[in-house]
């Protein structure tokens, strides 16, 4: 049973460029959350997708957008990259529960460096 | 609003105990605990829900004081494998699904 897979694992971009990160959730999971983790910090919640809709959003600008596909996989897009966007981007999948997030399964992350 | 964790770091010898605290300025519905080893993804440890329900995988215990909006994770008889950074994540009643993590507590267990 494959866990959460993310691609690419590492990438380097320059300021102003755009990037797309991809995530395939664990089998049986229908919800995908995206987190940004700067070095030495805790994961910061970007947004959560369920039924192809953004259900919750953290304190991130509109440059951060996402999508969820019918097969539950998801993409995170970041436009107009800034140096401060350099971080590890984590995707976490879960099975939607009635009243709480439930157990998150994290992928290994995509390490983005903006030069 | 992110929860606040303390201490920032702790060094233990095998067999010693430690407590990691997590507090929030908002009323909480659930508290989640994860451990992340260097270069790896965070791994689920436990969920504590308002009302007392707990779900966890490992022999690590935790408490949730709803009135004080605080949770504590207890590392008892620590093992080398307990080393890593521990994060608490919190959800409020009006924004479930939005799990916000603290800055983490680095735990080092030495032989």
CSV table of C-alpha atoms in Angstrom, one decimal:
chain,number,residue,atom,x,y,z
A,1,UNK,CA,0.0,0.0,0.0
A,2,UNK,CA,1.7,3.2,-1.2
A,3,UNK,CA,1.7,6.0,1.2
A,4,UNK,CA,1.5,9.7,0.3
A,5,UNK,CA,3.7,10.5,-2.7
A,6,UNK,CA,4.9,13.9,-3.7
A,7,UNK,CA,6.7,15.2,-6.7
A,8,UNK,CA,9.2,16.7,-7.4
A,9,UNK,CA,11.3,16.0,-4.3
A,10,UNK,CA,13.6,19.0,-5.0
A,11,UNK,CA,13.4,22.0,-7.3
A,12,UNK,CA,15.1,25.3,-7.7
A,13,UNK,CA,13.3,28.3,-9.1
A,14,UNK,CA,14.1,32.0,-9.5
A,15,UNK,CA,12.1,34.9,-8.1
A,16,UNK,CA,9.0,35.7,-10.1
A,17,UNK,CA,8.6,32.2,-11.5
A,18,UNK,CA,5.7,29.9,-10.9
A,19,UNK,CA,5.8,26.3,-9.5
A,20,UNK,CA,3.4,23.4,-9.4
A,21,UNK,CA,3.8,20.7,-6.7
A,22,UNK,CA,1.9,17.4,-6.9
A,23,UNK,CA,0.6,15.0,-4.3
A,24,UNK,CA,-1.0,11.6,-4.5
A,25,UNK,CA,-2.8,10.6,-1.3
A,26,UNK,CA,-2.7,7.4,0.6
A,27,UNK,CA,-5.1,4.8,-0.8
A,28,UNK,CA,-8.6,5.2,0.7
A,29,UNK,CA,-8.0,8.9,1.7
A,30,UNK,CA,-10.2,11.6,0.3
A,31,UNK,CA,-8.8,14.8,1.8
A,32,UNK,CA,-5.5,16.5,1.1
A,33,UNK,CA,-3.9,19.3,3.2
A,34,UNK,CA,-0.9,21.3,2.2
A,35,UNK,CA,1.7,22.7,4.6
A,36,UNK,CA,4.7,24.9,4.3
A,37,UNK,CA,7.6,24.1,6.6
A,38,UNK,CA,10.5,26.6,6.9
A,39,UNK,CA,13.8,25.3,8.3
A,40,UNK,CA,13.6,24.7,12.0
A,41,UNK,CA,9.9,25.7,12.2
A,42,UNK,CA,6.6,23.8,12.5
A,43,UNK,CA,4.4,23.1,9.4
A,44,UNK,CA,2.2,26.1,8.5
A,45,UNK,CA,-1.3,25.2,7.2
A,46,UNK,CA,-1.8,26.5,3.7
A,47,UNK,CA,-5.2,24.9,2.7
A,48,UNK,CA,-7.2,21.7,2.7
A,49,UNK,CA,-9.1,20.1,-0.2
A,50,UNK,CA,-12.0,17.8,-0.1
A,51,UNK,CA,-14.5,16.9,-2.9
A,52,UNK,CA,-12.4,19.0,-5.2
A,53,UNK,CA,-13.1,22.2,-3.2
A,54,UNK,CA,-10.9,24.3,-0.9
A,55,UNK,CA,-12.5,23.7,2.5
A,56,UNK,CA,-10.1,25.6,4.8
A,57,UNK,CA,-7.4,28.1,4.2
A,58,UNK,CA,-4.5,29.4,6.3
A,59,UNK,CA,-2.9,32.8,6.3
A,60,UNK,CA,-1.3,32.6,2.9
A,61,UNK,CA,-1.7,35.1,0.0
A,62,UNK,CA,-3.7,34.4,-3.2
A,63,UNK,CA,-0.4,33.5,-4.9
A,64,UNK,CA,-0.9,30.1,-3.3
A,65,UNK,CA,-3.6,28.2,-5.0
A,66,UNK,CA,-4.5,24.5,-5.3
A,67,UNK,CA,-6.6,22.0,-7.0
A,68,UNK,CA,-7.9,18.5,-6.2
A,69,UNK,CA,-8.8,16.1,-8.9
A,70,UNK,CA,-11.5,13.4,-9.0
A,71,UNK,CA,-9.0,10.7,-8.1
A,72,UNK,CA,-8.2,12.8,-4.9
A,73,UNK,CA,-4.7,13.8,-6.0
A,74,UNK,CA,-3.8,17.4,-5.6
A,75,UNK,CA,-1.6,20.2,-6.8
A,76,UNK,CA,-0.2,23.2,-5.1
A,77,UNK,CA,0.6,26.2,-7.3
A,78,UNK,CA,2.6,29.2,-6.2
A,79,UNK,CA,2.9,32.2,-8.5
A,80,UNK,CA,5.3,35.1,-8.5
A,81,UNK,CA,7.8,33.3,-6.3
A,82,UNK,CA,9.5,35.2,-3.5
A,83,UNK,CA,12.8,34.3,-1.7
A,84,UNK,CA,10.6,33.7,1.4
A,85,UNK,CA,8.8,30.9,-0.4
A,86,UNK,CA,11.8,28.7,0.0
A,87,UNK,CA,10.7,25.9,2.2
A,88,UNK,CA,9.7,22.2,2.4
A,89,UNK,CA,6.1,21.8,1.2
A,90,UNK,CA,4.4,18.9,2.8
A,91,UNK,CA,1.2,17.2,1.6
A,92,UNK,CA,-0.9,15.3,4.1
A,93,UNK,CA,-3.8,13.0,3.3
A,94,UNK,CA,-6.6,11.8,5.6
A,95,UNK,CA,-10.0,10.3,5.5
A,96,UNK,CA,-12.6,12.9,6.2
A,97,UNK,CA,-14.3,12.5,9.6
A,98,UNK,CA,-17.4,14.2,10.8
A,99,UNK,CA,-15.9,16.5,13.3
A,100,UNK,CA,-12.1,16.5,13.4
A,101,UNK,CA,-9.1,16.2,11.0
A,102,UNK,CA,-8.2,12.7,12.1
A,103,UNK,CA,-4.9,11.1,11.5
A,104,UNK,CA,-2.7,12.8,8.9
A,105,UNK,CA,-0.3,10.8,6.7
A,106,UNK,CA,2.4,13.1,5.4
A,107,UNK,CA,4.5,12.7,2.3
A,108,UNK,CA,8.3,13.3,2.3
A,109,UNK,CA,7.8,16.7,0.9
A,110,UNK,CA,9.0,18.9,-2.0
A,111,UNK,CA,12.0,21.1,-1.1
A,112,UNK,CA,11.6,24.4,-3.0
A,113,UNK,CA,14.6,26.8,-3.2
A,114,UNK,CA,13.9,30.2,-4.7
A,115,UNK,CA,17.0,32.1,-5.9
B,1,UNK,CA,-3.6,31.1,15.8
B,2,UNK,CA,-0.7,28.8,16.3
B,3,UNK,CA,-0.4,26.9,19.6
B,4,UNK,CA,2.7,27.6,21.8
B,5,UNK,CA,4.9,24.8,22.8
B,6,UNK,CA,7.4,24.5,25.7
B,7,UNK,CA,10.1,23.8,26.2
B,8,UNK,CA,11.8,24.5,22.9
B,9,UNK,CA,14.3,21.7,23.5
B,10,UNK,CA,15.1,18.9,26.0
B,11,UNK,CA,18.0,16.5,26.4
B,12,UNK,CA,17.3,13.2,28.1
B,13,UNK,CA,19.2,10.1,29.0
B,14,UNK,CA,17.6,6.8,28.2
B,15,UNK,CA,15.1,5.9,30.8
B,16,UNK,CA,14.4,9.4,31.9
B,17,UNK,CA,11.0,11.2,31.7
B,18,UNK,CA,10.0,14.4,30.1
B,19,UNK,CA,6.8,16.5,29.5
B,20,UNK,CA,6.1,18.7,26.5
B,21,UNK,CA,3.4,21.3,26.8
B,22,UNK,CA,1.1,22.9,24.2
B,23,UNK,CA,-1.2,25.8,24.9
B,24,UNK,CA,-3.6,27.9,22.9
B,25,UNK,CA,-5.3,31.2,23.3
B,26,UNK,CA,-8.5,29.9,21.8
B,27,UNK,CA,-10.9,27.3,22.9
B,28,UNK,CA,-9.9,23.9,21.4
B,29,UNK,CA,-11.8,21.0,20.0
B,30,UNK,CA,-8.9,18.7,19.4
B,31,UNK,CA,-5.1,18.5,20.0
B,32,UNK,CA,-2.9,16.3,17.8
B,33,UNK,CA,0.7,15.2,18.4
B,34,UNK,CA,3.2,14.3,15.7
B,35,UNK,CA,6.9,13.5,15.8
B,36,UNK,CA,9.3,14.4,13.0
B,37,UNK,CA,12.8,12.9,12.7
B,38,UNK,CA,15.5,14.8,10.9
B,39,UNK,CA,14.9,14.6,7.1
B,40,UNK,CA,11.7,12.6,7.5
B,41,UNK,CA,8.0,13.4,7.3
B,42,UNK,CA,6.0,14.0,10.5
B,43,UNK,CA,4.4,10.9,11.9
B,44,UNK,CA,1.1,10.7,13.9
B,45,UNK,CA,1.3,9.9,17.6
B,46,UNK,CA,-2.0,10.8,19.1
B,47,UNK,CA,-5.3,12.8,18.9
B,48,UNK,CA,-7.1,14.1,22.0
B,49,UNK,CA,-10.6,15.3,21.5
B,50,UNK,CA,-12.8,17.5,23.6
B,51,UNK,CA,-14.8,15.3,25.8
B,52,UNK,CA,-12.0,12.9,26.6
B,53,UNK,CA,-11.6,10.6,23.7
B,54,UNK,CA,-8.1,9.7,22.7
B,55,UNK,CA,-6.7,7.8,19.8
B,56,UNK,CA,-3.0,6.9,19.4
B,57,UNK,CA,-0.6,4.4,18.1
B,58,UNK,CA,2.3,4.3,20.5
B,59,UNK,CA,2.9,3.9,24.2
B,60,UNK,CA,3.1,7.6,24.7
B,61,UNK,CA,0.5,9.2,26.9
B,62,UNK,CA,-1.0,12.7,26.8
B,63,UNK,CA,-3.5,14.8,28.5
B,64,UNK,CA,-5.9,17.6,27.4
B,65,UNK,CA,-7.2,20.2,29.8
B,66,UNK,CA,-10.1,21.8,27.9
B,67,UNK,CA,-10.6,24.6,30.5
B,68,UNK,CA,-7.0,25.7,30.3
B,69,UNK,CA,-6.8,25.1,26.6
B,70,UNK,CA,-3.6,23.1,27.2
B,71,UNK,CA,-2.3,19.7,26.4
B,72,UNK,CA,0.8,17.8,27.6
B,73,UNK,CA,2.7,14.9,26.1
B,74,UNK,CA,4.5,12.6,28.5
B,75,UNK,CA,7.6,10.8,27.4
B,76,UNK,CA,8.1,8.1,30.0
B,77,UNK,CA,11.1,5.8,30.3
B,78,UNK,CA,12.5,7.4,27.2
B,79,UNK,CA,14.2,5.3,24.5
B,80,UNK,CA,16.7,6.4,21.8
B,81,UNK,CA,13.9,6.1,19.2
B,82,UNK,CA,12.0,8.9,21.0
B,83,UNK,CA,14.5,11.5,19.6
B,84,UNK,CA,13.0,13.9,17.2
B,85,UNK,CA,11.0,17.1,17.0
B,86,UNK,CA,7.5,16.9,18.5
B,87,UNK,CA,4.7,19.1,17.2
B,88,UNK,CA,1.3,19.7,18.6
B,89,UNK,CA,-1.5,20.7,16.3
B,90,UNK,CA,-4.7,22.3,17.3
B,91,UNK,CA,-8.2,22.6,15.9
B,92,UNK,CA,-10.9,25.0,17.1
B,93,UNK,CA,-14.6,24.2,17.1
B,94,UNK,CA,-15.3,26.6,14.3
B,95,UNK,CA,-12.5,25.6,12.0
B,96,UNK,CA,-12.1,21.9,12.0
B,97,UNK,CA,-9.9,20.7,9.2
B,98,UNK,CA,-7.6,23.6,9.8
B,99,UNK,CA,-4.9,21.9,11.9
B,100,UNK,CA,-2.4,24.4,13.0
B,101,UNK,CA,1.0,23.3,14.4
B,102,UNK,CA,3.3,24.8,17.0
B,103,UNK,CA,7.0,25.6,16.5
B,104,UNK,CA,8.0,22.2,17.9
B,105,UNK,CA,10.0,20.8,20.8
B,106,UNK,CA,13.3,19.1,19.9
B,107,UNK,CA,14.0,16.0,22.0
B,108,UNK,CA,17.4,14.4,22.1
B,109,UNK,CA,17.7,11.1,24.0
B,110,UNK,CA,21.2,10.0,24.7
B,111,UNK,CA,22.6,6.6,25.8
